[in-house]
Rosetta silent file (secondary structure, phi, psi, omega in degrees, C-alpha in Angstrom):
SEQUENCE: MRITVFRKMMADEFGEIRADMMARDHVFSSLGSRTVDQALEAGVPAKEIWRAVCDAFEVPPDRR
SCORE:     score description
SCORE:     0.000 S_00000001
   1 L     0.000  106.120 -168.812    6.829   28.472   29.546 S_00000001
   2 L   -85.571  134.644  164.478    3.809   30.876   27.963 S_00000001
   3 H   -33.862  -22.498  158.319    0.609   30.213   28.802 S_00000001
   4 H   -50.203  -83.800  172.111   -1.082   29.954   25.474 S_00000001
   5 H    -7.499  -70.820 -166.832    1.629   27.146   25.179 S_00000001
   6 H   -58.786  -36.767  172.255    0.662   25.685   28.598 S_00000001
   7 H   -52.211  -69.215  162.395   -3.446   25.595   27.581 S_00000001
   8 H   -35.866  -54.832  171.245   -2.085   23.570   24.792 S_00000001
   9 H   -66.963  -27.100  176.534   -0.456   21.614   25.946 S_00000001
  10 H   -73.540  -38.382  174.070   -3.084   20.570   29.004 S_00000001
  11 H   -65.809  -35.472 -162.697   -5.827   20.048   25.633 S_00000001
  12 H  -102.902    1.801  175.876   -3.788   18.177   23.972 S_00000001
  13 H   -79.974  -42.323 -164.917   -2.686   15.867   26.867 S_00000001
  14 H  -109.102  -21.269 -134.057   -6.684   15.612   28.484 S_00000001
  15 L    31.485  155.385 -145.128   -8.594   17.217   25.952 S_00000001
  16 H   -37.694  -35.846  174.211   -9.899   20.361   25.518 S_00000001
  17 H  -112.970  -13.206  130.588  -12.499   20.081   27.938 S_00000001
  18 H    -4.764  -45.167 -171.061  -11.430   17.643   30.489 S_00000001
  19 H  -106.338    2.000  155.202   -8.762   20.078   30.845 S_00000001
  20 H   -65.330  -20.215 -151.177  -10.588   23.131   31.059 S_00000001
  21 H  -102.821  -82.059 -154.713  -13.142   21.302   34.000 S_00000001
  22 H   -57.950  -41.957  155.356   -9.483   20.249   35.578 S_00000001
  23 H   -42.095  -38.550 -171.537   -8.151   23.758   35.383 S_00000001
  24 H   -87.473  -45.337 -152.290  -10.890   25.246   37.154 S_00000001
  25 H  -107.440  -46.253 -160.524  -11.790   22.393   39.357 S_00000001
  26 L   -69.795  115.256  157.839   -9.112   19.854   40.234 S_00000001
  27 L   -82.710   94.942  157.916   -6.754   21.201   43.713 S_00000001
  28 E   -38.722  113.765 -175.919   -3.006   20.153   43.594 S_00000001
  29 H   -81.471  -14.939  151.875   -1.676   20.127   46.852 S_00000001
  30 H   -63.658   26.935  157.819    1.844   20.642   45.180 S_00000001
  31 H  -117.768  -15.202 -176.761    0.139   24.015   44.186 S_00000001
  32 L   100.679    7.278 -125.824   -0.309   25.053   47.462 S_00000001
  33 L     7.060  107.679 -169.382   -3.879   23.315   47.251 S_00000001
  34 E  -160.978  132.961  153.761   -4.354   25.913   44.575 S_00000001
  35 L   -91.624  160.334 -166.345   -6.280   24.725   41.372 S_00000001
  36 H   -42.495  -44.720 -177.268   -4.043   25.513   37.674 S_00000001
  37 H   -54.638  -41.824 -154.436   -6.362   28.871   37.240 S_00000001
  38 H   -78.831  -44.163  174.612   -5.758   30.150   40.899 S_00000001
  39 H   -20.549  -67.566 -164.419   -1.619   29.152   40.136 S_00000001
  40 H   -75.369  -22.018 -160.078   -1.517   30.945   37.416 S_00000001
  41 H   -84.083  -41.422 -165.419   -3.854   33.867   39.085 S_00000001
  42 L  -110.544   36.261  166.902   -1.067   34.105   41.981 S_00000001
  43 L    63.200   37.586 -174.793    1.911   34.158   39.473 S_00000001
  44 L  -108.075  165.874 -152.364    3.165   31.033   40.086 S_00000001
  45 L   -70.147  145.286  174.324    5.247   29.891   36.449 S_00000001
  46 H   -67.042  -28.806  162.011    3.336   27.824   34.199 S_00000001
  47 H   -77.062  -54.810 -174.852    5.856   25.405   33.723 S_00000001
  48 H   -48.699  -36.095 -168.591    6.207   24.535   37.245 S_00000001
  49 H   -76.771  -26.208  154.002    2.166   24.135   37.203 S_00000001
  50 H   -46.635  -54.239  176.310    2.924   21.612   34.265 S_00000001
  51 H   -53.431  -38.681 -164.548    5.180   19.821   36.398 S_00000001
  52 H  -107.083   10.077  166.122    2.784   19.550   39.148 S_00000001
  53 H  -120.827  -15.589  176.320   -0.313   18.092   36.993 S_00000001
  54 H   -90.313  -28.686  141.794    1.831   15.759   34.675 S_00000001
  55 L   -30.870  -63.950 -177.378    2.955   14.643   38.239 S_00000001
  56 L   -60.897  -41.002 -173.811   -0.380   14.185   39.830 S_00000001
  57 L  -119.894   76.529  177.035   -1.661   12.306   36.742 S_00000001
  58 L    -4.940   70.067  154.038    1.398   10.411   35.640 S_00000001
  59 L   -55.559  136.932 -170.655    2.205   11.781   32.528 S_00000001
  60 L   -84.776  153.870 -178.662    4.889    9.902   30.721 S_00000001
  61 L   -45.382  -11.367 -172.370    8.276   11.340   30.533 S_00000001
  62 L   -97.933  -14.830 -173.441    7.984   12.058   26.523 S_00000001
  63 L   -96.782  -12.044 -157.112    4.959   14.094   26.737 S_00000001
  64 L   -73.102    0.000    0.000    6.193   16.464   29.791 S_00000001
């Protein structure tokens, strides 16, 4: 998954402002206690990050 696609999916699911704030501030234990932005910088695949976000916020399977 491309990062641009990932960012669009985040914005579509959570709204642009909340998605940006979440990516910058919310720490996910499943991403090694990193934020989305930190995980992307560390080279974690966007698809893996999207799964972690979906699991943490209980995104329904049809929107994953």
